[in-house]
């Protein structure tokens, strides 16, 4: 795991470097002494984790973390002298929040948490990269190979699963449960017991009442979903 | 304390001190960590209740530092069953008793001394006891002090006159004890820092 140390005090950086030497599987890839330098080093070194001092000149640690945040990496572990920012810090999705002087076992625990999160991230990426490029679909007696991106939704119906695609309607060769496994989130999301949508084809979300939302998909296809599901879909579509 | 020193200055200074101590001087580095832990606790201190287990951590840090000064003259035992650890006690009610036991009990005599911290749950209360092998209460050089008055005040504030602080001589030990109810609810630990 690659770690960047960010603190404006040389001794504070040295302490963290020493403590990290005792953490197996951790490589310190660089150091930064100011907010802008953190951002440059992140660009250059692509660390997995930044140990980020909150009080730094120019751009403070919290502002740096906000600038990093749309991307999942690097993860942020805050290191600060006094606990007054903890709440704000967790809004930026920090892995942990350490107080100076940092106790070795406390740093190790934070590193362990980061590693666990990194593994989850890695696994998600792998499955996200996995959905097949094409899917076989039946149209009458013919078998068509559809591009996954052209599928708007899968719908379980009597006699099998219907595939609604930009090029028309087809029958799937597999049950919905199996399809869902092969076409996982975030691209595909189950919005009902019987419907799996391709979020890439989401066109709009409109409130119907306080609890329900209307999703509009490519081709004028509509579906009513719960408020909770609408937010999941919105998130999947990275709005 | 907070009014007199800026916490950021204090903890950054302790951190720099930690870094300036060579890695080989493990004992000195640990002492800095203990000091920081104690200061952080004092900076939070109000009239709040805190789990006994949390105060015991600070007592441990305090004793480690005193052990640096007193060396083999100071030994201590903590005899607290796990079920007593969540018991809410007034913040800084146990620590002054331990500090008294060290200062007036152990540090004032030349021979090695012992401090014992014990807690028992019985009859719906948690009974907490600190004893030492020092010269005892009769010694006029052992004033009851502001520390004890403070503890009395905090106990009365939270639990009424029932939670009295008792001081007595028992065999060759000086004992300070109080009992608190098990039922009051204690605030959770501070966000961020969980001291194991």
mmCIF file with all atom_site columns, N, CA, C and O in Angstrom, chain A residues 212-235:
data_model
loop_
_atom_site.group_PDB
_atom_site.id
_atom_site.type_symbol
_atom_site.label_atom_id
_atom_site.label_alt_id
_atom_site.label_comp_id
_atom_site.label_asym_id
_atom_site.label_entity_id
_atom_site.label_seq_id
_atom_site.pdbx_PDB_ins_code
_atom_site.Cartn_x
_atom_site.Cartn_y
_atom_site.Cartn_z
_atom_site.occupancy
_atom_site.B_iso_or_equiv
_atom_site.pdbx_formal_charge
_atom_site.auth_seq_id
_atom_site.auth_comp_id
_atom_site.auth_asym_id
_atom_site.auth_atom_id
_atom_site.pdbx_PDB_model_num
ATOM 1  N N  . UNK A 1 212 ? -42.660 8.361 -4.066  1.00 0.00 ? 212 UNK A N  1
ATOM 2  C CA . UNK A 1 212 ? -42.405 7.629 -5.314  1.00 0.00 ? 212 UNK A CA 1
ATOM 3  C C  . UNK A 1 212 ? -41.846 8.555 -6.391  1.00 0.00 ? 212 UNK A C  1
ATOM 4  O O  . UNK A 1 212 ? -42.122 9.743 -6.433  1.00 0.00 ? 212 UNK A O  1
ATOM 5  N N  . UNK A 1 213 ? -41.039 7.966 -7.246  1.00 0.00 ? 213 UNK A N  1
ATOM 6  C CA . UNK A 1 213 ? -40.405 8.721 -8.324  1.00 0.00 ? 213 UNK A CA 1
ATOM 7  C C  . UNK A 1 213 ? -40.637 8.027 -9.649  1.00 0.00 ? 213 UNK A C  1
ATOM 8  O O  . UNK A 1 213 ? -40.742 6.796 -9.720  1.00 0.00 ? 213 UNK A O  1
ATOM 9  N N  . UNK A 1 214 ? -40.675 8.812 -10.691 1.00 0.00 ? 214 UNK A N  1
ATOM 10 C CA . UNK A 1 214 ? -40.820 8.271 -12.038 1.00 0.00 ? 214 UNK A CA 1
ATOM 11 C C  . UNK A 1 214 ? -39.472 8.340 -12.740 1.00 0.00 ? 214 UNK A C  1
ATOM 12 O O  . UNK A 1 214 ? -38.891 9.425 -12.904 1.00 0.00 ? 214 UNK A O  1
ATOM 13 N N  . UNK A 1 215 ? -38.960 7.170 -13.140 1.00 0.00 ? 215 UNK A N  1
ATOM 14 C CA . UNK A 1 215 ? -37.722 7.125 -13.924 1.00 0.00 ? 215 UNK A CA 1
ATOM 15 C C  . UNK A 1 215 ? -38.099 7.093 -15.390 1.00 0.00 ? 215 UNK A C  1
ATOM 16 O O  . UNK A 1 215 ? -38.965 6.326 -15.806 1.00 0.00 ? 215 UNK A O  1
ATOM 17 N N  . UNK A 1 216 ? -37.435 7.927 -16.183 1.00 0.00 ? 216 UNK A N  1
ATOM 18 C CA . UNK A 1 216 ? -37.613 7.839 -17.636 1.00 0.00 ? 216 UNK A CA 1
ATOM 19 C C  . UNK A 1 216 ? -36.313 7.334 -18.231 1.00 0.00 ? 216 UNK A C  1
ATOM 20 O O  . UNK A 1 216 ? -35.232 7.851 -17.936 1.00 0.00 ? 216 UNK A O  1
ATOM 21 N N  . UNK A 1 217 ? -36.446 6.334 -19.081 1.00 0.00 ? 217 UNK A N  1
ATOM 22 C CA . UNK A 1 217 ? -35.281 5.724 -19.716 1.00 0.00 ? 217 UNK A CA 1
ATOM 23 C C  . UNK A 1 217 ? -35.346 5.984 -21.209 1.00 0.00 ? 217 UNK A C  1
ATOM 24 O O  . UNK A 1 217 ? -36.364 6.428 -21.741 1.00 0.00 ? 217 UNK A O  1
ATOM 25 N N  . UNK A 1 218 ? -34.251 5.691 -21.903 1.00 0.00 ? 218 UNK A N  1
ATOM 26 C CA . UNK A 1 218 ? -34.196 5.806 -23.359 1.00 0.00 ? 218 UNK A CA 1
ATOM 27 C C  . UNK A 1 218 ? -35.413 5.130 -23.997 1.00 0.00 ? 218 UNK A C  1
ATOM 28 O O  . UNK A 1 218 ? -35.862 4.088 -23.509 1.00 0.00 ? 218 UNK A O  1
ATOM 29 N N  . UNK A 1 219 ? -35.916 5.717 -25.052 1.00 0.00 ? 219 UNK A N  1
ATOM 30 C CA . UNK A 1 219 ? -37.017 5.094 -25.784 1.00 0.00 ? 219 UNK A CA 1
ATOM 31 C C  . UNK A 1 219 ? -38.360 5.320 -25.133 1.00 0.00 ? 219 UNK A C  1
ATOM 32 O O  . UNK A 1 219 ? -39.310 4.593 -25.417 1.00 0.00 ? 219 UNK A O  1
ATOM 33 N N  . UNK A 1 220 ? -38.445 6.307 -24.219 1.00 0.00 ? 220 UNK A N  1
ATOM 34 C CA . UNK A 1 220 ? -39.722 6.634 -23.605 1.00 0.00 ? 220 UNK A CA 1
ATOM 35 C C  . UNK A 1 220 ? -40.203 5.601 -22.603 1.00 0.00 ? 220 UNK A C  1
ATOM 36 O O  . UNK A 1 220 ? -41.368 5.564 -22.228 1.00 0.00 ? 220 UNK A O  1
ATOM 37 N N  . UNK A 1 221 ? -39.317 4.737 -22.166 1.00 0.00 ? 221 UNK A N  1
ATOM 38 C CA . UNK A 1 221 ? -39.708 3.724 -21.176 1.00 0.00 ? 221 UNK A CA 1
ATOM 39 C C  . UNK A 1 221 ? -39.716 4.353 -19.791 1.00 0.00 ? 221 UNK A C  1
ATOM 40 O O  . UNK A 1 221 ? -38.812 5.116 -19.444 1.00 0.00 ? 221 UNK A O  1
ATOM 41 N N  . UNK A 1 222 ? -40.751 4.039 -19.014 1.00 0.00 ? 222 UNK A N  1
ATOM 42 C CA . UNK A 1 222 ? -40.893 4.636 -17.698 1.00 0.00 ? 222 UNK A CA 1
ATOM 43 C C  . UNK A 1 222 ? -41.027 3.563 -16.625 1.00 0.00 ? 222 UNK A C  1
ATOM 44 O O  . UNK A 1 222 ? -41.526 2.473 -16.881 1.00 0.00 ? 222 UNK A O  1
ATOM 45 N N  . UNK A 1 223 ? -40.573 3.895 -15.427 1.00 0.00 ? 223 UNK A N  1
ATOM 46 C CA . UNK A 1 223 ? -40.755 2.986 -14.299 1.00 0.00 ? 223 UNK A CA 1
ATOM 47 C C  . UNK A 1 223 ? -40.955 3.810 -13.047 1.00 0.00 ? 223 UNK A C  1
ATOM 48 O O  . UNK A 1 223 ? -40.343 4.854 -12.881 1.00 0.00 ? 223 UNK A O  1
ATOM 49 N N  . UNK A 1 224 ? -41.817 3.342 -12.164 1.00 0.00 ? 224 UNK A N  1
ATOM 50 C CA . UNK A 1 224 ? -42.058 4.030 -10.896 1.00 0.00 ? 224 UNK A CA 1
ATOM 51 C C  . UNK A 1 224 ? -41.216 3.344 -9.827  1.00 0.00 ? 224 UNK A C  1
ATOM 52 O O  . UNK A 1 224 ? -41.223 2.118 -9.717  1.00 0.00 ? 224 UNK A O  1
ATOM 53 N N  . UNK A 1 225 ? -40.467 4.153 -9.073  1.00 0.00 ? 225 UNK A N  1
ATOM 54 C CA . UNK A 1 225 ? -39.619 3.572 -8.029  1.00 0.00 ? 225 UNK A CA 1
ATOM 55 C C  . UNK A 1 225 ? -39.814 4.317 -6.713  1.00 0.00 ? 225 UNK A C  1
ATOM 56 O O  . UNK A 1 225 ? -40.323 5.433 -6.686  1.00 0.00 ? 225 UNK A O  1
ATOM 57 N N  . UNK A 1 226 ? -39.350 3.692 -5.645  1.00 0.00 ? 226 UNK A N  1
ATOM 58 C CA . UNK A 1 226 ? -39.411 4.327 -4.328  1.00 0.00 ? 226 UNK A CA 1
ATOM 59 C C  . UNK A 1 226 ? -38.350 5.417 -4.262  1.00 0.00 ? 226 UNK A C  1
ATOM 60 O O  . UNK A 1 226 ? -37.405 5.440 -5.032  1.00 0.00 ? 226 UNK A O  1
ATOM 61 N N  . UNK A 1 227 ? -38.520 6.302 -3.274  1.00 0.00 ? 227 UNK A N  1
ATOM 62 C CA . UNK A 1 227 ? -37.585 7.402 -3.081  1.00 0.00 ? 227 UNK A CA 1
ATOM 63 C C  . UNK A 1 227 ? -36.166 6.879 -2.840  1.00 0.00 ? 227 UNK A C  1
ATOM 64 O O  . UNK A 1 227 ? -35.187 7.372 -3.368  1.00 0.00 ? 227 UNK A O  1
ATOM 65 N N  . UNK A 1 228 ? -36.094 5.827 -2.037  1.00 0.00 ? 228 UNK A N  1
ATOM 66 C CA . UNK A 1 228 ? -34.780 5.260 -1.725  1.00 0.00 ? 228 UNK A CA 1
ATOM 67 C C  . UNK A 1 228 ? -34.096 4.766 -2.998  1.00 0.00 ? 228 UNK A C  1
ATOM 68 O O  . UNK A 1 228 ? -32.927 5.012 -3.241  1.00 0.00 ? 228 UNK A O  1
ATOM 69 N N  . UNK A 1 229 ? -34.866 4.098 -3.828  1.00 0.00 ? 229 UNK A N  1
ATOM 70 C CA . UNK A 1 229 ? -34.303 3.551 -5.049  1.00 0.00 ? 229 UNK A CA 1
ATOM 71 C C  . UNK A 1 229 ? -33.899 4.666 -6.009  1.00 0.00 ? 229 UNK A C  1
ATOM 72 O O  . UNK A 1 229 ? -32.897 4.570 -6.702  1.00 0.00 ? 229 UNK A O  1
ATOM 73 N N  . UNK A 1 230 ? -34.694 5.746 -6.031  1.00 0.00 ? 230 UNK A N  1
ATOM 74 C CA . UNK A 1 230 ? -34.357 6.864 -6.914  1.00 0.00 ? 230 UNK A CA 1
ATOM 75 C C  . UNK A 1 230 ? -32.983 7.418 -6.565  1.00 0.00 ? 230 UNK A C  1
ATOM 76 O O  . UNK A 1 230 ? -32.190 7.751 -7.449  1.00 0.00 ? 230 UNK A O  1
ATOM 77 N N  . UNK A 1 231 ? -32.690 7.485 -5.264  1.00 0.00 ? 231 UNK A N  1
ATOM 78 C CA . UNK A 1 231 ? -31.385 8.050 -4.896  1.00 0.00 ? 231 UNK A CA 1
ATOM 79 C C  . UNK A 1 231 ? -30.259 7.078 -5.231  1.00 0.00 ? 231 UNK A C  1
ATOM 80 O O  . UNK A 1 231 ? -29.168 7.486 -5.599  1.00 0.00 ? 231 UNK A O  1
ATOM 81 N N  . UNK A 1 232 ? -30.550 5.782 -5.129  1.00 0.00 ? 232 UNK A N  1
ATOM 82 C CA . UNK A 1 232 ? -29.537 4.794 -5.508  1.00 0.00 ? 232 UNK A CA 1
ATOM 83 C C  . UNK A 1 232 ? -29.223 4.914 -6.992  1.00 0.00 ? 232 UNK A C  1
ATOM 84 O O  . UNK A 1 232 ? -28.058 4.900 -7.412  1.00 0.00 ? 232 UNK A O  1
ATOM 85 N N  . UNK A 1 233 ? -30.271 5.073 -7.771  1.00 0.00 ? 233 UNK A N  1
ATOM 86 C CA . UNK A 1 233 ? -30.087 5.188 -9.220  1.00 0.00 ? 233 UNK A CA 1
ATOM 87 C C  . UNK A 1 233 ? -29.313 6.470 -9.561  1.00 0.00 ? 233 UNK A C  1
ATOM 88 O O  . UNK A 1 233 ? -28.399 6.480 -10.371 1.00 0.00 ? 233 UNK A O  1
ATOM 89 N N  . UNK A 1 234 ? -29.678 7.543 -8.882  1.00 0.00 ? 234 UNK A N  1
ATOM 90 C CA . UNK A 1 234 ? -29.022 8.825 -9.132  1.00 0.00 ? 234 UNK A CA 1
ATOM 91 C C  . UNK A 1 234 ? -27.525 8.690 -8.862  1.00 0.00 ? 234 UNK A C  1
ATOM 92 O O  . UNK A 1 234 ? -26.687 9.149 -9.622  1.00 0.00 ? 234 UNK A O  1
ATOM 93 N N  . UNK A 1 235 ? -27.239 8.014 -7.772  1.00 0.00 ? 235 UNK A N  1
ATOM 94 C CA . UNK A 1 235 ? -25.854 7.823 -7.398  1.00 0.00 ? 235 UNK A CA 1
ATOM 95 C C  . UNK A 1 235 ? -25.131 6.958 -8.430  1.00 0.00 ? 235 UNK A C  1
ATOM 96 O O  . UNK A 1 235 ? -24.002 7.237 -8.824  1.00 0.00 ? 235 UNK A O  1
#
